[in-house]
Coordinates of C-alpha atoms and ligand atoms in Angstrom, one line a residue:
Chain A
M289 CA 74.6 90.3 -199.5
V290 CA 71.2 92.1 -199.7
R291 CA 69.2 88.8 -199.1
I292 CA 71.6 87.6 -196.5
K293 CA 71.0 90.9 -194.6
E294 CA 67.2 90.2 -195.1
K295 CA 67.5 87.0 -194.0
V296 CA 69.7 88.1 -190.8
I297 CA 67.5 90.6 -189.7
E298 CA 64.2 88.5 -189.9
G299 CA 66.0 86.0 -187.7
L300 CA 66.6 88.1 -185.7
L301 CA 62.9 89.4 -185.6
M302 CA 61.9 85.5 -185.2
T303 CA 64.1 85.0 -182.4
A304 CA 62.7 88.4 -180.5
G305 CA 59.2 86.9 -181.0
M306 CA 60.1 83.4 -179.7
I307 CA 62.1 84.8 -177.0
T308 CA 58.5 86.8 -175.8
I309 CA 56.5 83.6 -176.4
L310 CA 58.4 80.9 -174.5
T311 CA 59.3 83.4 -171.5
T312 CA 55.3 84.1 -171.4
L313 CA 54.8 79.8 -171.6
G314 CA 57.4 79.7 -169.1
I315 CA 55.8 81.7 -166.4
I316 CA 52.4 79.9 -167.1
W317 CA 54.4 76.8 -166.9
I318 CA 55.6 77.7 -163.5
L319 CA 52.1 78.9 -162.3
F320 CA 50.3 75.9 -163.0
S321 CA 53.4 73.1 -161.7
E322 CA 53.9 75.2 -158.7
S323 CA 50.3 75.4 -157.7
Y324 CA 50.1 71.9 -158.5
G325 CA 51.8 71.4 -155.4
F326 CA 49.8 73.5 -153.9
F327 CA 46.1 72.2 -154.5
K328 CA 47.6 68.8 -153.7
E329 CA 47.8 69.8 -150.5
V330 CA 44.3 72.3 -149.8
H331 CA 41.5 71.1 -151.0
I332 CA 40.5 73.2 -154.2
V333 CA 36.7 73.8 -152.7
D334 CA 38.4 74.7 -149.7
F335 CA 40.5 77.6 -151.2
L336 CA 37.5 78.7 -153.5
S337 CA 35.1 78.8 -150.0
D338 CA 37.0 79.1 -146.9
T339 CA 36.8 83.2 -145.6
Q340 CA 39.9 83.4 -144.1
W341 CA 43.6 83.1 -145.3
T342 CA 45.9 83.0 -142.5
P343 CA 48.6 80.7 -144.4
L344 CA 51.5 82.9 -142.2
F345 CA 49.5 82.2 -138.7
A346 CA 49.7 78.5 -136.7
Q347 CA 46.1 78.4 -137.0
K348 CA 46.3 77.6 -140.7
H349 CA 43.6 78.6 -143.4
Y350 CA 43.6 78.6 -147.2
G351 CA 40.6 80.6 -148.2
I352 CA 41.1 83.0 -151.2
L353 CA 38.3 85.3 -150.6
P354 CA 39.6 87.7 -148.6
L355 CA 42.0 88.5 -150.8
L356 CA 39.5 88.3 -153.9
S357 CA 37.5 90.8 -152.0
G358 CA 40.4 93.1 -151.3
T359 CA 40.9 92.9 -154.7
L360 CA 37.6 93.4 -156.2
L361 CA 36.9 96.1 -153.3
V362 CA 39.6 98.1 -154.5
T363 CA 39.2 97.5 -158.4
F364 CA 35.5 98.5 -157.9
I365 CA 36.8 101.7 -156.2
A366 CA 38.5 102.5 -159.4
I367 CA 36.6 102.2 -161.6
M368 CA 34.0 104.1 -160.0
V369 CA 36.4 106.9 -160.2
A370 CA 37.9 106.3 -163.6
L371 CA 34.6 105.5 -165.5
P372 CA 32.9 108.7 -165.0
L373 CA 35.6 110.9 -165.3
G374 CA 37.5 108.9 -167.9
I375 CA 34.2 108.9 -170.1
I376 CA 33.3 112.7 -169.6
I377 CA 36.9 113.5 -170.6
A378 CA 36.7 111.3 -173.7
I379 CA 33.4 112.8 -175.0
Y380 CA 35.1 116.0 -174.4
L381 CA 38.0 115.5 -176.0
S382 CA 36.1 114.1 -179.2
E383 CA 32.6 116.1 -179.3
Y384 CA 33.4 119.3 -178.3
A385 CA 37.3 120.3 -177.9
P386 CA 39.1 122.0 -181.3
A387 CA 41.5 119.3 -182.6
N388 CA 44.6 121.4 -181.7
F389 CA 43.4 121.7 -178.0
R390 CA 43.1 117.8 -178.3
N391 CA 46.2 117.1 -179.5
K392 CA 48.1 119.0 -176.6
V393 CA 45.4 117.3 -174.1
K394 CA 45.8 114.1 -174.8
P395 CA 49.8 113.0 -174.3
S396 CA 49.0 115.3 -171.5
L397 CA 46.5 113.2 -170.3
E398 CA 48.4 110.2 -170.5
I399 CA 51.2 111.4 -168.3
L400 CA 48.9 110.0 -165.6
A401 CA 49.6 106.6 -166.7
A402 CA 53.3 107.2 -166.7
V403 CA 53.9 108.3 -163.1
P404 CA 55.5 105.2 -161.2
T405 CA 53.1 103.7 -159.3
V406 CA 55.4 103.8 -156.3
V407 CA 54.3 107.8 -156.2
Y408 CA 50.7 107.4 -156.4
G409 CA 50.7 104.7 -153.5
F410 CA 52.6 107.2 -151.4
F411 CA 50.1 110.0 -152.2
A412 CA 47.6 107.8 -151.5
L413 CA 49.0 106.9 -147.8
T414 CA 49.9 110.6 -146.9
V415 CA 47.9 112.8 -148.6
V416 CA 44.5 111.2 -149.8
T417 CA 43.7 109.3 -146.4
P418 CA 44.8 111.9 -144.1
F419 CA 42.5 114.1 -146.2
L420 CA 39.6 112.0 -146.3
Q421 CA 40.0 111.4 -142.5
N422 CA 38.5 114.5 -142.1
F423 CA 35.1 113.4 -143.4
I424 CA 35.3 109.8 -143.1
P425 CA 35.3 108.7 -139.3
G426 CA 37.1 105.2 -138.6
L427 CA 38.9 105.5 -141.7
S428 CA 42.0 103.6 -141.1
T429 CA 45.3 104.4 -141.9
F430 CA 45.2 102.1 -144.5
N431 CA 41.9 101.5 -146.1
A432 CA 40.7 100.4 -149.3
L433 CA 39.0 103.8 -150.6
S434 CA 42.1 105.7 -151.2
A435 CA 44.0 103.3 -152.6
G436 CA 41.1 102.6 -155.2
M437 CA 40.3 106.4 -155.3
V438 CA 43.9 107.2 -156.4
M439 CA 44.1 103.9 -158.7
G440 CA 40.9 105.0 -160.3
I441 CA 42.9 108.2 -161.5
M442 CA 45.8 106.6 -162.6
I443 CA 43.6 104.3 -165.1
I444 CA 41.5 107.5 -166.2
P445 CA 43.8 107.5 -169.4
M446 CA 43.2 104.5 -170.5
I447 CA 39.7 104.6 -170.4
S448 CA 39.7 108.3 -172.0
S449 CA 42.1 107.6 -174.4
L450 CA 40.7 104.4 -175.8
S451 CA 36.7 105.4 -175.3
E452 CA 37.7 109.0 -177.2
D453 CA 39.3 107.0 -180.4
A454 CA 36.2 104.8 -180.4
L455 CA 33.9 107.8 -180.0
T456 CA 36.4 109.6 -183.2
A457 CA 35.9 106.7 -184.9
V458 CA 32.2 107.1 -185.4
P459 CA 31.8 108.4 -189.3
K460 CA 31.3 112.3 -189.0
S461 CA 28.3 111.5 -191.0
L462 CA 26.3 110.1 -188.1
R463 CA 26.6 113.3 -185.8
E464 CA 25.7 115.4 -188.7
A465 CA 22.2 113.6 -189.2
S466 CA 21.8 114.3 -185.4
Y467 CA 22.9 118.0 -185.6
G468 CA 20.8 118.3 -188.7
M469 CA 17.9 117.6 -186.9
G470 CA 18.0 120.0 -183.9
A471 CA 20.2 117.9 -181.8
T472 CA 22.5 119.7 -179.2
R473 CA 26.0 118.3 -179.2
F474 CA 25.1 117.0 -175.7
Q475 CA 22.4 115.2 -176.9
T476 CA 23.9 113.8 -179.9
A477 CA 26.8 112.5 -178.1
I478 CA 24.5 110.8 -175.6
K479 CA 22.0 109.0 -178.2
V480 CA 24.3 108.7 -181.1
T481 CA 27.9 108.7 -180.7
V482 CA 28.3 106.9 -177.5
P483 CA 25.8 103.9 -178.5
A484 CA 27.9 104.2 -181.5
A485 CA 30.7 103.3 -180.0
S486 CA 29.7 101.2 -177.1
S487 CA 31.8 98.4 -177.7
G488 CA 35.1 100.5 -178.0
I489 CA 34.2 102.0 -174.3
L490 CA 33.2 98.8 -173.2
V491 CA 36.9 97.2 -174.1
S492 CA 38.7 100.3 -172.8
V493 CA 36.7 99.4 -169.7
I494 CA 37.7 95.6 -169.3
L495 CA 41.2 96.6 -170.0
A496 CA 41.2 99.2 -167.2
I497 CA 39.4 96.8 -164.9
G498 CA 42.4 94.2 -165.9
R499 CA 44.9 96.9 -165.0
A500 CA 43.4 97.7 -161.8
I501 CA 43.2 94.3 -160.7
G502 CA 46.9 93.7 -161.5
E503 CA 48.2 96.8 -159.8
T504 CA 50.2 96.0 -157.0
M505 CA 52.5 99.1 -155.5
I506 CA 49.1 101.0 -154.9
V507 CA 47.6 99.0 -153.2
T508 CA 50.8 97.6 -151.1
I509 CA 51.4 100.9 -150.2
A510 CA 47.8 102.3 -148.9
A511 CA 45.2 99.3 -148.5
G512 CA 47.2 97.3 -146.2
Q513 CA 48.4 93.9 -145.3
Q514 CA 45.3 92.4 -143.8
P515 CA 43.4 89.8 -145.6
V516 CA 40.1 90.7 -144.0
F517 CA 36.6 89.0 -146.0
T518 CA 35.0 92.5 -146.2
F519 CA 33.4 95.1 -148.5
D520 CA 33.8 97.9 -146.0
I521 CA 35.9 100.4 -147.9
R522 CA 37.0 102.1 -144.7
Q523 CA 39.3 99.3 -143.5
S524 CA 42.4 97.9 -144.2
V525 CA 42.4 95.0 -147.0
E526 CA 44.7 92.9 -148.9
T527 CA 44.8 92.4 -152.5
I528 CA 45.9 89.6 -154.1
T529 CA 49.1 91.1 -155.6
A530 CA 49.8 92.6 -152.0
Y531 CA 49.7 89.2 -150.4
I532 CA 52.1 88.1 -153.4
V533 CA 54.4 90.7 -152.6
Q534 CA 54.2 90.3 -148.4
V535 CA 55.4 86.7 -149.1
S536 CA 58.3 87.5 -151.7
L537 CA 59.6 89.8 -149.5
G538 CA 59.3 87.6 -146.4
D539 CA 61.3 84.9 -145.0
V540 CA 59.2 82.0 -145.7
Q541 CA 60.9 79.4 -147.2
H542 CA 60.9 78.3 -150.3
G543 CA 59.0 75.3 -151.8
S544 CA 57.3 75.4 -148.8
L545 CA 53.4 75.4 -148.9
E546 CA 53.3 78.6 -147.2
Y547 CA 55.8 79.7 -150.4
Q548 CA 53.4 77.9 -152.8
T549 CA 50.3 79.7 -151.9
I550 CA 51.6 82.6 -153.9
Y551 CA 51.3 80.3 -156.8
A552 CA 47.8 79.7 -156.3
A553 CA 47.0 83.4 -155.6
G554 CA 49.0 83.8 -158.7
I555 CA 47.1 81.7 -160.5
T556 CA 43.6 83.1 -159.4
L557 CA 45.0 86.8 -160.5
F558 CA 46.1 85.3 -164.0
L559 CA 42.7 83.7 -164.6
F560 CA 41.1 86.7 -164.1
T561 CA 43.3 88.9 -166.6
F562 CA 43.5 86.3 -169.0
L563 CA 39.7 86.3 -169.1
L564 CA 39.1 89.8 -169.4
N565 CA 41.8 90.0 -172.3
N566 CA 39.7 87.3 -174.0
I567 CA 36.7 89.3 -173.8
S568 CA 38.0 92.5 -174.7
Y569 CA 39.5 90.9 -177.5
F570 CA 36.7 89.2 -178.5
I571 CA 34.5 92.6 -178.2
K572 CA 37.3 94.6 -180.5
K573 CA 37.1 91.7 -183.0
K574 CA 33.3 91.9 -183.4
Y575 CA 33.3 95.7 -183.6
Q576 CA 35.9 96.2 -185.9
E577 CA 34.2 94.1 -188.1
K578 CA 30.9 96.5 -187.9
Y579 CA 33.0 99.3 -189.4
E580 CA 34.7 97.6 -191.9
Chain B
M193 CA 7.7 137.1 -200.9
P194 CA 10.5 134.8 -201.0
T195 CA 11.2 132.7 -197.9
I196 CA 14.7 132.6 -198.6
Q197 CA 17.3 135.3 -198.7
T198 CA 20.9 135.6 -198.9
I199 CA 22.9 138.9 -199.4
D200 CA 26.1 139.0 -200.4
I201 CA 27.5 136.0 -199.1
N202 CA 31.4 135.1 -198.8
A203 CA 32.6 132.1 -196.9
W204 CA 36.2 130.4 -196.4
Y205 CA 37.8 127.1 -195.2
G206 CA 40.5 128.8 -193.4
T207 CA 42.3 131.4 -195.9
K208 CA 40.4 129.2 -198.9
Q209 CA 37.5 131.3 -200.1
A210 CA 35.1 128.7 -200.9
L211 CA 31.9 131.0 -201.8
K212 CA 31.9 134.5 -203.5
N213 CA 29.3 137.4 -203.2
I214 CA 26.6 134.9 -203.1
S215 CA 23.2 136.8 -203.2
L216 CA 19.5 134.8 -204.5
E217 CA 16.1 134.6 -203.2
I218 CA 14.1 131.4 -202.9
E219 CA 10.2 131.3 -203.0
E220 CA 8.6 129.6 -201.0
H221 CA 6.6 126.1 -201.7
S222 CA 9.2 125.6 -204.8
I223 CA 12.2 123.3 -206.1
T224 CA 15.4 125.2 -206.4
A225 CA 18.2 122.9 -208.3
F226 CA 21.9 124.1 -207.8
I227 CA 24.6 122.4 -210.0
G228 CA 28.1 123.0 -211.3
P229 CA 31.3 121.2 -211.7
S230 CA 32.8 119.4 -208.4
G231 CA 34.3 121.6 -205.6
C232 CA 32.4 124.7 -206.5
G233 CA 30.6 125.2 -203.6
K234 CA 27.3 124.1 -203.6
S235 CA 27.2 121.5 -200.6
T236 CA 29.2 124.3 -198.7
F237 CA 26.4 126.8 -199.7
I238 CA 23.6 124.7 -199.1
R239 CA 24.6 123.8 -195.7
I240 CA 24.8 128.1 -195.1
F241 CA 20.9 128.0 -194.4
N242 CA 20.9 125.7 -191.7
R243 CA 24.2 126.5 -190.4
M244 CA 26.0 123.1 -190.6
N245 CA 29.2 124.6 -191.3
D246 CA 29.1 126.1 -187.7
Y247 CA 31.1 122.5 -186.4
I248 CA 33.7 122.9 -189.1
E249 CA 37.0 124.1 -188.1
G250 CA 38.4 126.8 -189.9
F251 CA 35.0 127.7 -191.5
K252 CA 34.4 131.4 -191.6
M253 CA 31.3 133.3 -193.2
E254 CA 30.3 136.8 -193.9
G255 CA 27.0 137.9 -195.3
Q256 CA 23.8 137.6 -194.4
V257 CA 20.7 134.6 -194.8
L258 CA 17.1 135.3 -194.1
I259 CA 14.5 132.9 -193.4
D260 CA 11.0 134.5 -193.3
R261 CA 13.0 137.7 -192.8
Q262 CA 14.7 136.5 -190.0
D263 CA 18.7 136.7 -190.0
I264 CA 19.9 132.9 -188.9
N265 CA 22.9 134.0 -187.9
A266 CA 21.5 136.5 -185.4
K267 CA 22.5 135.8 -181.7
E268 CA 19.4 135.5 -180.5
V269 CA 18.6 132.2 -182.9
R270 CA 19.2 128.9 -181.2
V271 CA 21.1 127.0 -184.1
E272 CA 19.0 124.0 -182.8
E273 CA 15.6 125.5 -183.2
L274 CA 16.3 127.0 -186.8
R275 CA 17.4 123.0 -187.8
Q276 CA 14.1 122.2 -186.9
R277 CA 13.0 124.5 -189.4
V278 CA 15.8 124.2 -192.2
G279 CA 16.3 119.9 -192.4
I280 CA 18.8 118.6 -194.7
V281 CA 19.0 115.3 -196.2
F282 CA 22.5 114.0 -196.9
Q283 CA 24.6 112.6 -200.2
K284 CA 25.0 109.3 -198.5
P285 CA 22.5 107.5 -196.5
N286 CA 23.1 107.9 -192.9
P287 CA 20.5 106.5 -190.7
F288 CA 21.1 105.7 -187.0
P289 CA 22.1 102.2 -185.7
K290 CA 19.1 102.0 -184.6
S291 CA 15.3 100.7 -185.7
I292 CA 13.3 102.0 -188.3
F293 CA 11.3 103.5 -185.6
E294 CA 13.7 105.0 -183.5
N295 CA 15.4 106.7 -186.4
V296 CA 12.2 108.5 -187.3
A297 CA 11.2 109.1 -183.8
Y298 CA 14.5 110.6 -183.2
G299 CA 14.4 114.2 -184.2
L300 CA 10.6 114.4 -181.2
R301 CA 12.7 112.7 -178.9
I302 CA 15.6 115.1 -178.7
Q303 CA 12.9 117.5 -178.6
G304 CA 11.3 115.5 -175.3
I305 CA 8.5 114.3 -176.8
N306 CA 8.2 110.3 -175.8
D307 CA 4.7 109.9 -175.8
K308 CA 4.7 106.2 -177.3
K309 CA 0.9 107.2 -179.3
V310 CA 2.3 110.5 -180.6
L311 CA 5.6 108.7 -181.7
S312 CA 4.0 106.0 -183.6
E313 CA 1.5 108.5 -185.4
V314 CA 4.5 110.6 -186.6
V315 CA 6.4 107.9 -187.3
E316 CA 3.8 106.4 -189.6
K317 CA 2.8 109.7 -191.2
S318 CA 6.3 110.4 -192.1
L319 CA 7.0 106.9 -193.3
M320 CA 4.1 107.2 -195.5
R321 CA 5.3 110.8 -196.9
A322 CA 8.1 109.1 -197.8
A323 CA 7.0 106.6 -199.4
L324 CA 8.3 103.8 -197.5
W325 CA 5.8 103.0 -195.4
D326 CA 4.3 99.9 -197.3
E327 CA 7.8 98.3 -197.5
V328 CA 8.5 98.3 -194.0
K329 CA 5.5 98.7 -191.9
D330 CA 5.6 94.9 -190.3
D331 CA 9.7 96.1 -189.6
L332 CA 9.3 98.8 -187.8
N333 CA 11.7 97.1 -184.9
H334 CA 14.4 96.1 -187.8
P335 CA 17.5 97.9 -187.6
A336 CA 17.7 100.9 -190.5
L337 CA 21.0 99.4 -191.5
S338 CA 19.1 96.3 -192.9
L339 CA 17.4 98.3 -195.6
S340 CA 18.8 99.0 -199.1
G341 CA 20.2 102.3 -199.8
G342 CA 17.4 103.4 -201.6
Q343 CA 15.4 102.5 -198.6
Q344 CA 17.7 103.9 -196.7
Q345 CA 17.7 107.6 -198.0
R346 CA 13.9 107.6 -197.8
L347 CA 14.0 106.8 -194.2
C348 CA 16.4 109.4 -193.7
I349 CA 13.9 111.7 -196.0
A350 CA 11.0 110.6 -193.4
R351 CA 13.4 111.0 -190.4
T352 CA 13.8 114.6 -191.6
L353 CA 10.0 115.3 -192.1
A354 CA 9.2 114.1 -188.7
V355 CA 10.1 116.9 -186.9
E356 CA 8.1 119.0 -189.5
P357 CA 10.7 121.6 -191.3
K358 CA 9.5 124.1 -193.5
I359 CA 12.6 123.9 -195.7
I360 CA 14.2 120.7 -196.4
L361 CA 18.1 120.8 -198.2
M362 CA 19.2 117.6 -200.4
D363 CA 22.6 117.5 -201.1
E364 CA 23.1 115.1 -203.9
P365 CA 20.1 113.2 -202.3
A366 CA 19.9 110.3 -205.1
S367 CA 23.7 110.3 -206.5
A368 CA 24.5 106.8 -204.4
L369 CA 21.1 105.2 -205.9
D370 CA 19.9 103.3 -208.4
P371 CA 17.7 104.3 -211.3
I372 CA 14.6 103.4 -209.8
S373 CA 15.2 104.4 -206.4
T374 CA 16.4 107.8 -208.1
S375 CA 12.7 108.5 -209.3
K376 CA 11.4 107.2 -206.5
I377 CA 12.9 110.6 -204.8
E378 CA 12.5 112.5 -207.4
D379 CA 8.6 112.1 -207.3
L380 CA 9.1 112.3 -203.9
A381 CA 10.5 115.9 -203.8
T382 CA 8.1 117.1 -206.6
E383 CA 5.4 115.6 -204.1
L384 CA 6.9 117.2 -201.0
K385 CA 6.8 120.7 -202.3
E386 CA 3.6 121.0 -202.0
N387 CA 4.2 121.8 -198.5
Y388 CA 7.7 122.5 -198.2
T389 CA 10.5 124.6 -199.5
I390 CA 13.2 122.2 -201.1
I391 CA 16.6 123.3 -202.2
I392 CA 18.3 120.2 -203.8
V393 CA 22.0 120.0 -205.1
T394 CA 22.6 117.6 -208.2
H395 CA 24.9 116.7 -210.5
N396 CA 22.4 115.1 -213.2
M397 CA 21.2 117.9 -215.4
Q398 CA 17.9 116.1 -216.2
Q399 CA 17.4 115.4 -212.5
A400 CA 17.4 119.5 -212.0
A401 CA 15.7 119.7 -215.4
R402 CA 12.6 117.3 -214.2
I403 CA 12.3 118.8 -210.9
S404 CA 13.2 121.8 -209.9
D405 CA 11.5 125.5 -210.7
K406 CA 14.8 127.3 -210.5
T407 CA 17.9 126.5 -211.1
A408 CA 21.9 128.3 -210.0
F409 CA 24.8 127.4 -211.8
F410 CA 27.9 127.9 -209.3
Y411 CA 31.4 128.2 -210.5
M412 CA 34.3 128.0 -208.1
G413 CA 32.7 129.7 -205.4
E414 CA 30.7 132.0 -208.0
M415 CA 26.9 131.8 -208.5
I416 CA 27.6 132.1 -212.4
E417 CA 23.3 132.3 -212.9
Y418 CA 20.5 132.0 -211.7
D419 CA 17.0 131.5 -213.4
K420 CA 14.0 129.8 -214.1
T421 CA 15.2 126.1 -214.7
T422 CA 13.2 125.9 -218.1
D423 CA 15.3 129.2 -219.1
L424 CA 18.3 128.2 -217.7
F425 CA 18.0 124.9 -219.5
T426 CA 16.9 126.1 -223.1
N427 CA 18.4 129.7 -223.1
P428 CA 21.5 130.0 -220.7
R429 CA 22.6 133.8 -220.8
H430 CA 26.4 132.7 -219.9
E431 CA 29.0 130.5 -222.1
R432 CA 30.3 128.9 -218.7
T433 CA 26.6 127.8 -218.1
E434 CA 26.0 126.8 -222.0
N435 CA 29.1 124.5 -221.6
Y436 CA 28.5 122.8 -218.0
I437 CA 24.8 122.0 -219.0
T438 CA 26.0 120.7 -222.8
G439 CA 28.5 118.3 -221.2
R440 CA 31.1 120.5 -222.8
F441 CA 33.0 121.1 -219.7
G442 CA 36.8 121.2 -219.9
Ligands
LIG628 N1 36.0 120.9 -194.5 C1 36.7 121.6 -195.4 N2 37.9 122.1 -195.1 C2 38.3 122.9 -196.0 N3 37.9 123.0 -197.3 C3 36.5 122.5 -197.5 C4 35.9 121.7 -196.8 N4 35.0 121.4 -197.7 C5 34.8 121.7 -198.4 N5 36.2 122.3 -198.7 C6 36.5 123.2 -200.2 O1 35.7 123.9 -200.4 C7 35.2 124.2 -202.0 C8 34.1 123.9 -202.2 O2 33.8 122.6 -201.7 P1 32.2 121.8 -201.2 O3 32.2 121.2 -201.1 O4 31.3 123.1 -201.3 O5 31.9 121.8 -203.0 P2 30.7 120.9 -204.0 O6 30.4 122.0 -205.0 O7 29.4 120.5 -203.2 O8 31.5 119.9 -204.7 P3 30.8 118.5 -204.6 O9 29.9 118.2 -206.1 O10 31.9 117.3 -205.1 O11 30.0 117.7 -203.3 C9 36.3 122.8 -202.4 O12 37.4 123.5 -203.0 C10 36.5 121.8 -201.0 O13 37.6 121.3 -201.0
LIG629 MG1 28.9 118.6 -202.4

């Protein structure tokens, strides 16, 4: 009886695992097959080098660069906000804060990541942008800066939490060696703990970049929907994700070339996050070996 | 004139008392050994001399520690400056994951000394004094972690010497090492005595007897006996001490 129960449970778990794998494979299959249709019509060189993206207009151009620049620009701003703050928080929590304080702050920080992204988007559009317009002339209503900054705040806990784990994993004996020679806590953090935890910190940053690249709601609401090839943070830009939303919600005919553009955009996005995930996985494995 | 003096030291981890009323004096340029069964408070006590317990949560201490007549727990004492005067070597070699050179140069770098020539001189001198120079002089840029355990421990000693402390605390510096490395560390301690005051924790009775001038025996947070090493080992005044040093400890 017990054996049968075990078998049933094992079977259920196995099915659950298979479903996830099959779903993933299905998504990848659709991405590839649909974008195959796209790339039959549009040459990959045009796709990668044309600086205009106007599939929904009469004068059609299919260059991914404007969407890519929009995505990378917003991601860059987000990381510029999240990286220093996330690391400072991680250093504070692991090197300075008493344990009971740390145990309270960490979960509360993670609430930042639990706020629905639509709230962030709305916040960027209705609070941050008007506020920044006081200082930055020429800041459009929809712009890369606000979206990026707010996204940065959202991903702070990804960086701070994983970096803090990496810092805490550094053996206490190394800190004591440093203190024992007359180093301050700050010197110890900068010269010993952070370098020793650098691979873990790097992983946290890469995962955060992946998250930022894939983020959709904030940019759709606050960054706008104008695919322009620019690195001007005051302007409205369109990210890959925002474009996919725009087309999915629009009245573009299914199966048309216009419709297939979202798969081409999607596969670009997928390749980026796939690459980032693999890099972080690779670093993580190397770093685990180092400590074991 | 003693360099170090403790007066009525009591210490606690949370509510658990780890040290009870310990008063002792330590002479300059001597080696003092702390012995006693595991958990009796030797490490806690030795770490009091450069306030390494400061960062341990729940640690609390009463009593005075005077070094060169100065109360090291006084407000005006900068703990970083104290630790430059009172260096420490730990039980397990703990080199930084940096090069051999950078390990030894670390203490100077954090003092803001970055002059390559000064650093090279100090690194060489410290490695010589730690009896490691000949073994590593061609590999200064190799990672410290590529050294053997015994070499790593001598590197840690060199690293400590580089900041020119006057007092060196050693908490079982040889317990993780093979006999040859151990005897190297012992020889080293004996040599260093000329210029430094050394306190060493050890579980090895022969080691204490071989190298130390005075020995303190601890038991359950108390200092049971503190005497000239030869007297303590040949003629212990307390039964507990006798039982411990003769290995009849229950
Ligand atoms: N960080 C700490 N937190 C709580 N209790 C501690 C801590 N460090 C030591 N203790 C306790 O204080 C007592 C003295 O410990 P200490 O490490 O000083 O002993 P020791 O003589 O050095 O032992 P050993 O020979 O095993 O190194 C022990 O009972 C130990 O459990
Ligand atoms: Mg100990």
